[in-house]
Short mmCIF file of C-alpha atoms in Angstrom, two decimals:
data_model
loop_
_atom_site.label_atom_id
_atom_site.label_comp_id
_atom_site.label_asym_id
_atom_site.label_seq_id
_atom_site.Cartn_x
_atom_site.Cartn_y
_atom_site.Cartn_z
CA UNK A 1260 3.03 13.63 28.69
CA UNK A 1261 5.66 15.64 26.70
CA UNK A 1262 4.29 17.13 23.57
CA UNK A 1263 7.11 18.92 22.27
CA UNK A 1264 9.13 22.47 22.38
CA UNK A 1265 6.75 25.32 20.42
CA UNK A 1266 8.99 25.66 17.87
CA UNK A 1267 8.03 22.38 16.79
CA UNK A 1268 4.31 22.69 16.77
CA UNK A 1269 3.82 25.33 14.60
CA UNK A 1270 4.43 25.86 10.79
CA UNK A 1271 4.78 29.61 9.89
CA UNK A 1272 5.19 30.72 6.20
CA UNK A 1273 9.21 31.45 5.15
CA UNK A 1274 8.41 35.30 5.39
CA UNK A 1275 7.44 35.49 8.55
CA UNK A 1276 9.65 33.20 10.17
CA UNK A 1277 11.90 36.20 11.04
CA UNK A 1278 9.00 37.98 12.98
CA UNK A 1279 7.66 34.88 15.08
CA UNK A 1280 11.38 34.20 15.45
CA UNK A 1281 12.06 37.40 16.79
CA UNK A 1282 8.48 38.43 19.23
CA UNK A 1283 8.83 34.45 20.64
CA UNK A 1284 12.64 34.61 21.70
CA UNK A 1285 13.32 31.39 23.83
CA UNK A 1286 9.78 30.79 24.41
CA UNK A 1287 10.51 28.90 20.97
CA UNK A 1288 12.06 26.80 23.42
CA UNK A 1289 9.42 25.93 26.16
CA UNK A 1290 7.98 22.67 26.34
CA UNK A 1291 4.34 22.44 25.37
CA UNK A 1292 2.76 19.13 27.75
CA UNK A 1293 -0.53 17.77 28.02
CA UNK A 1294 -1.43 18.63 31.79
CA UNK A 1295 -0.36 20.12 34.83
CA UNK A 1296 1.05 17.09 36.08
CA UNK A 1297 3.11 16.13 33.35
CA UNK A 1298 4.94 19.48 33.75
CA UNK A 1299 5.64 18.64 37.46
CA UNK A 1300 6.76 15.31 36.50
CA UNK A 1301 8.90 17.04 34.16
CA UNK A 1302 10.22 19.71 36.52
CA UNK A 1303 10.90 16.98 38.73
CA UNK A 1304 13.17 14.63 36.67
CA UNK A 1305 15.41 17.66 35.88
CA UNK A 1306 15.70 18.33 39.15
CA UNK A 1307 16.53 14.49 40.15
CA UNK A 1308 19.21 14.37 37.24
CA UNK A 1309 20.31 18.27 37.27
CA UNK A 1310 19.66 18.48 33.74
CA UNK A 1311 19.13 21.90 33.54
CA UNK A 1312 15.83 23.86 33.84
CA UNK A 1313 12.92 24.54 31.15
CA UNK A 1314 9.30 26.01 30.48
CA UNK A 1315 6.19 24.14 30.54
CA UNK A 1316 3.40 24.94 29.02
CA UNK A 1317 0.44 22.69 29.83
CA UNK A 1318 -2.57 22.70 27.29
CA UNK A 1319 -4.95 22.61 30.09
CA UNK A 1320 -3.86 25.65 32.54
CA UNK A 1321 -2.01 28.27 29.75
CA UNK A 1322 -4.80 30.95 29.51
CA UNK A 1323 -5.56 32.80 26.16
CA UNK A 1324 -4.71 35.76 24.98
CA UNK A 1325 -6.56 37.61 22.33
CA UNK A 1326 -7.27 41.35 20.49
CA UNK A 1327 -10.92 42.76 21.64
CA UNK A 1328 -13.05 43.20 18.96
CA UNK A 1329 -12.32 46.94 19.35
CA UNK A 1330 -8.92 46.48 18.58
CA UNK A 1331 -9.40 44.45 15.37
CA UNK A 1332 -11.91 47.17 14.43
CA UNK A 1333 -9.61 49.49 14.71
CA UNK A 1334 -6.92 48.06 13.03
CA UNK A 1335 -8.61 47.20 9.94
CA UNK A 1336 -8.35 51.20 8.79
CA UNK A 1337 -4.65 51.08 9.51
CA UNK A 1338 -2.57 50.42 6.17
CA UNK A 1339 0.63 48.00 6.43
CA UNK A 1340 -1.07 45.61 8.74
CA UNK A 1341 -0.22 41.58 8.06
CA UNK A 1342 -2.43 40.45 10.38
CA UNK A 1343 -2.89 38.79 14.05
CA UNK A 1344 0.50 36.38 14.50
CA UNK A 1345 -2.26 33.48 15.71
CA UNK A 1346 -3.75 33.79 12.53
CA UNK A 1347 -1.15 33.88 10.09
CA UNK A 1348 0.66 30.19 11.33
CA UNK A 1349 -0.34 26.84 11.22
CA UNK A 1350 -1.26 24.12 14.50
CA UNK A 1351 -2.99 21.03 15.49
CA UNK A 1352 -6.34 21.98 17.23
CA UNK A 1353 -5.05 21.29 20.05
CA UNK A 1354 -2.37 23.26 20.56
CA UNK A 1355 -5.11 26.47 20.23
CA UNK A 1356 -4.36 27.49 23.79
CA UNK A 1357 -0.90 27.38 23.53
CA UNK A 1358 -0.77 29.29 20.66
CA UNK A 1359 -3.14 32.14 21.58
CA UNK A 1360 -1.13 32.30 24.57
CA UNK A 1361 1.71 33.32 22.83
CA UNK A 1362 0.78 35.00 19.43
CA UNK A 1363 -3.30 35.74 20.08
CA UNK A 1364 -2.27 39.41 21.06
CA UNK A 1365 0.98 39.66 18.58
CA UNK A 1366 0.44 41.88 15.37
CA UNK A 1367 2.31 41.68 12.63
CA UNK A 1368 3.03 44.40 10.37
CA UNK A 1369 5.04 45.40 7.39
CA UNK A 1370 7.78 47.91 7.88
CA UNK A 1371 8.71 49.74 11.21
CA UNK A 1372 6.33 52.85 10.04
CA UNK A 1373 3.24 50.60 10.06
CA UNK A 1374 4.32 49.12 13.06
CA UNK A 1375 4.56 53.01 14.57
CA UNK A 1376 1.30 53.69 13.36
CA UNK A 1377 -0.53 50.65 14.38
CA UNK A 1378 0.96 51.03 17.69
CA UNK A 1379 -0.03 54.89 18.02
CA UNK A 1380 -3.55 53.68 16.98
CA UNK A 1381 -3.84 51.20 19.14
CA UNK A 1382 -2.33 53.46 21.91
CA UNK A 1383 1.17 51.51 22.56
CA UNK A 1384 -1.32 48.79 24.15
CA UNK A 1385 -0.65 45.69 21.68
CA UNK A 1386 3.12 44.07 20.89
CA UNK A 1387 3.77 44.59 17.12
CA UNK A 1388 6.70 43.24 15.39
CA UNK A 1389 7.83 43.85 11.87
CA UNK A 1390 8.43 41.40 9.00
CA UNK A 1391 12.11 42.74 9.60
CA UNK A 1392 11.84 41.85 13.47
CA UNK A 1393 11.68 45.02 14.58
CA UNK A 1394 9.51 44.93 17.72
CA UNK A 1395 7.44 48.26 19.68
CA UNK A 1396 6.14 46.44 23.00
CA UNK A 1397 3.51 47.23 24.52
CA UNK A 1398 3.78 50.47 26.77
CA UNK A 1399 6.16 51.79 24.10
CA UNK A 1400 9.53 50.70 23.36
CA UNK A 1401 10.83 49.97 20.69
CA UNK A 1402 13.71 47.27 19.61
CA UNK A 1403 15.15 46.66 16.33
CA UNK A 1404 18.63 46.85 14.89
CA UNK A 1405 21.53 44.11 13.62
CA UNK A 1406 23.98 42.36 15.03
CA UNK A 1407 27.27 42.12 14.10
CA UNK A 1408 27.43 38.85 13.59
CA UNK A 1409 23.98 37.69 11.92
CA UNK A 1410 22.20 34.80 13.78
CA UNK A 1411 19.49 32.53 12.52
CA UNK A 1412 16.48 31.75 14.36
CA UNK A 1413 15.19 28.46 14.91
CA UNK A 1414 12.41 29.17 12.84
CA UNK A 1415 14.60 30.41 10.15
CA UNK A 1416 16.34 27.06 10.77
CA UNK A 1417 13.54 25.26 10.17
CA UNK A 1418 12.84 27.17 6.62
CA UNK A 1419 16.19 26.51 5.98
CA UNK A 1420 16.54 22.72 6.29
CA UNK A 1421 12.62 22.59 5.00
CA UNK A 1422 14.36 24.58 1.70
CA UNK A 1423 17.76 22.58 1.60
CA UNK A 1424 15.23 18.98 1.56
CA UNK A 1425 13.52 20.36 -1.22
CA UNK A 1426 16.38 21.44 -3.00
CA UNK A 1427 18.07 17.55 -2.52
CA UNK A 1428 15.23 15.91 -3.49
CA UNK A 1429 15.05 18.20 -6.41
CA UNK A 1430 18.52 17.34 -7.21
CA UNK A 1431 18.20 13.44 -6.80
CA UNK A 1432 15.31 13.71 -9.20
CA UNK A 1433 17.17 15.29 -11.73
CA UNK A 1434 20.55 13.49 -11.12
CA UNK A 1435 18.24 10.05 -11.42
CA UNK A 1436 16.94 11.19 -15.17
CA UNK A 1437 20.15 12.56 -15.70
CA UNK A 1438 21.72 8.71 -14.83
CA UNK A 1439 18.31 7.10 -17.07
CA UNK A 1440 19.52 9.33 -20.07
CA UNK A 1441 22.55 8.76 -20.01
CA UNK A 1442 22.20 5.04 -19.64
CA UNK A 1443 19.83 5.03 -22.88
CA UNK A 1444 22.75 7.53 -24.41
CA UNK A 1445 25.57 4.86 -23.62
CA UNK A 1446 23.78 2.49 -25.43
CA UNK A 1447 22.98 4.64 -28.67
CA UNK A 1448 26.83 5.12 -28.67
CA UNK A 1449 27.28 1.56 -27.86
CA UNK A 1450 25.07 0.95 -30.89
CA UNK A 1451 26.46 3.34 -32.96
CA UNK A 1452 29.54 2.67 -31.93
CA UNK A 1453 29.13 -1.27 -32.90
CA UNK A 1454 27.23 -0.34 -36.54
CA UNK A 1455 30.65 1.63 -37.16
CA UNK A 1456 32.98 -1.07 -36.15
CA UNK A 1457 30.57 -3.72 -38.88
CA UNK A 1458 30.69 -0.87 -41.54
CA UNK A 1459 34.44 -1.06 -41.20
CA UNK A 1460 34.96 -4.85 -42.03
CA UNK A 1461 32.52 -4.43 -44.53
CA UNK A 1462 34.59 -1.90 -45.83
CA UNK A 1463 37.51 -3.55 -45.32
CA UNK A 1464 36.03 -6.94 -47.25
CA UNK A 1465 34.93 -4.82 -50.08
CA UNK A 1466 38.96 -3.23 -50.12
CA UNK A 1467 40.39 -6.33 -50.27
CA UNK A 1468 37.70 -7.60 -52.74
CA UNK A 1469 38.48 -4.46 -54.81
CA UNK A 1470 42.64 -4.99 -54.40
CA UNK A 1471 42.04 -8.87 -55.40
CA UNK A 1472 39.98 -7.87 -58.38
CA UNK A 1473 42.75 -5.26 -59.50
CA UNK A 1474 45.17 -7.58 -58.82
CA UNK A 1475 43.84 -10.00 -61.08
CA UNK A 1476 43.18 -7.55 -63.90
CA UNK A 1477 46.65 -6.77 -63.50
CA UNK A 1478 47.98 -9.49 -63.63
CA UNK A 1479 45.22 -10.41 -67.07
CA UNK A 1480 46.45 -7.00 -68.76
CA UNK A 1481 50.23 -7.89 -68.15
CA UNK A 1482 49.36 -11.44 -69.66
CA UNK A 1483 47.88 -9.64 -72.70
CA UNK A 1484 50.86 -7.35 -73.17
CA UNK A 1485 53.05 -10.24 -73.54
CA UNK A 1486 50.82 -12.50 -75.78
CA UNK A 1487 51.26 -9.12 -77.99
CA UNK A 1488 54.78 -8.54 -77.72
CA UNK A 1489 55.08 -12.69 -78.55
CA UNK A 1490 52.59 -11.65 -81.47
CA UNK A 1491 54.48 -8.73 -82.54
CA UNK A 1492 57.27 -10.56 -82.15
CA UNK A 1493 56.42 -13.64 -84.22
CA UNK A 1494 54.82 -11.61 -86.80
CA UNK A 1495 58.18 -9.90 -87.51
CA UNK A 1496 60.15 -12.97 -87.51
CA UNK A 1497 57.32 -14.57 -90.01
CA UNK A 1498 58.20 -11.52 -92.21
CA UNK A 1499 61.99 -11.62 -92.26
CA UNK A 1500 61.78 -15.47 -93.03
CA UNK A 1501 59.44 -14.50 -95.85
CA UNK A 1502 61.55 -11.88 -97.00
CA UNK A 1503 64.49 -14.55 -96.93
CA UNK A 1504 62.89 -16.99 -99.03
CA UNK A 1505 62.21 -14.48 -101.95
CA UNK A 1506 65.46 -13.78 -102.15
CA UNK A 1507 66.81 -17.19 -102.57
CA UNK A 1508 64.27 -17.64 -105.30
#
């Protein structure tokens, strides 16, 4: 049956998504299926329901397509090369076909002058594409620039959302210790916050203890002022009777 677009069934490292993205196009797009006949059964349910058209690539029928031995000789003296675009991705085993189909003759190289240099080595016989995406096809051309308005591959896509997961989960992680600590932080201040309030009353008992106790000492030193004045007092009145009573003898 249906296996699944190629896009799907590969998994290419973040730096060269741009040059797979670029050398594979829409075949990104086609439809990689087990056999023959699951491609004409597909063909033939978009034709039914005019749902648009699509490539097939059956696992059994899609021929190979790899560098001679010659080639790979000859590219192992030339500086700047990455390496053969089969080679460099991953894929489930049996996907091989499909893949050598499509990247077993793709190089991948550096910068636009390895690319030139590969390509005049290799006599303009071999696709090359550039970590850029520039692309020299075979027989010679070359094609490379930027558009105006910069478009992502769906490879790039991929790398993105693969990044942007990361990143969330990353984020979750650290938001959940960040909620943990500050639970365990609420309560120290809750804590904290309680051992306060219970040094307050305490102080507050020991304030009015202290006010109660002054109070009272107040109170005992005004008592004593006035037993003294009442002493004094007496003591002078004992005198002037005294005085008195000489007199009159």
């Amino acid at each position: 049956g249906v296996v699944g677009a190629v896009a799907d069934r590969l998994q290419v490292p973040a730096k060269l998504a741009k040059a797979i993205d670029t050398a594979l196009g829409a075949q990104l797009q086609n439809v990689v299926v087990t056999d023959e006949q699951a491609a004409k059964s597909a063909i033939r349910y978009l034709t039914e329901k005019r749902a648009g058209r699509a490539t097939f690539l059956p696992r059994t029928t899609v021929k190979p397509r790899e560098l001679s031995s010659e080639k790979r000789v000859l590219l192992q003296n030339v500086a700047g090369v990455i390496g053969i675009a089969s080679e460099l991705v991953e894929y489930q085993v049996e996907d091989r076909p499909i893949v050598l189909h499509l990247l077993g003759a793709l190089v991948v190289a550096k910068d636009l002058d390895a690319a030139t240099k590969i390509a005049t080595t290799l006599n303009y016989s071999v696709k090359i594409v550039t970590l850029a995406g520039e692309v020299i096809n075979a027989g010679g051309s070359l094609t490379g620039g930027q558009e105006r308005q910069k478009r992502t591959g769906l490879l790039e896509q991929q790398q993105q959302l693969k990044q942007l997961t990361a990143d969330i989960t990353v984020m979750t992680e650290k938001l959940s210790t960040i909620e943990l600590e500050g639970g365990k932080t609420k309560q120290k201040v809750e804590y904290l916050e309680k051992e306060r309030k219970d040094l307050q009353q305490e102080e507050q008992v020991r304030a009015q203890s202290v006010q109660a106790v002054t109070e009272k000492l107040q109170v005992a030193m005004l008592a004593e002022k006035q037993q003294e004045t009442e002493v004094k007092t007496l003591s002078e009145t004992f005198e002037q009777t005294k005085g008195t009573d000489n007199k009159t003898e």
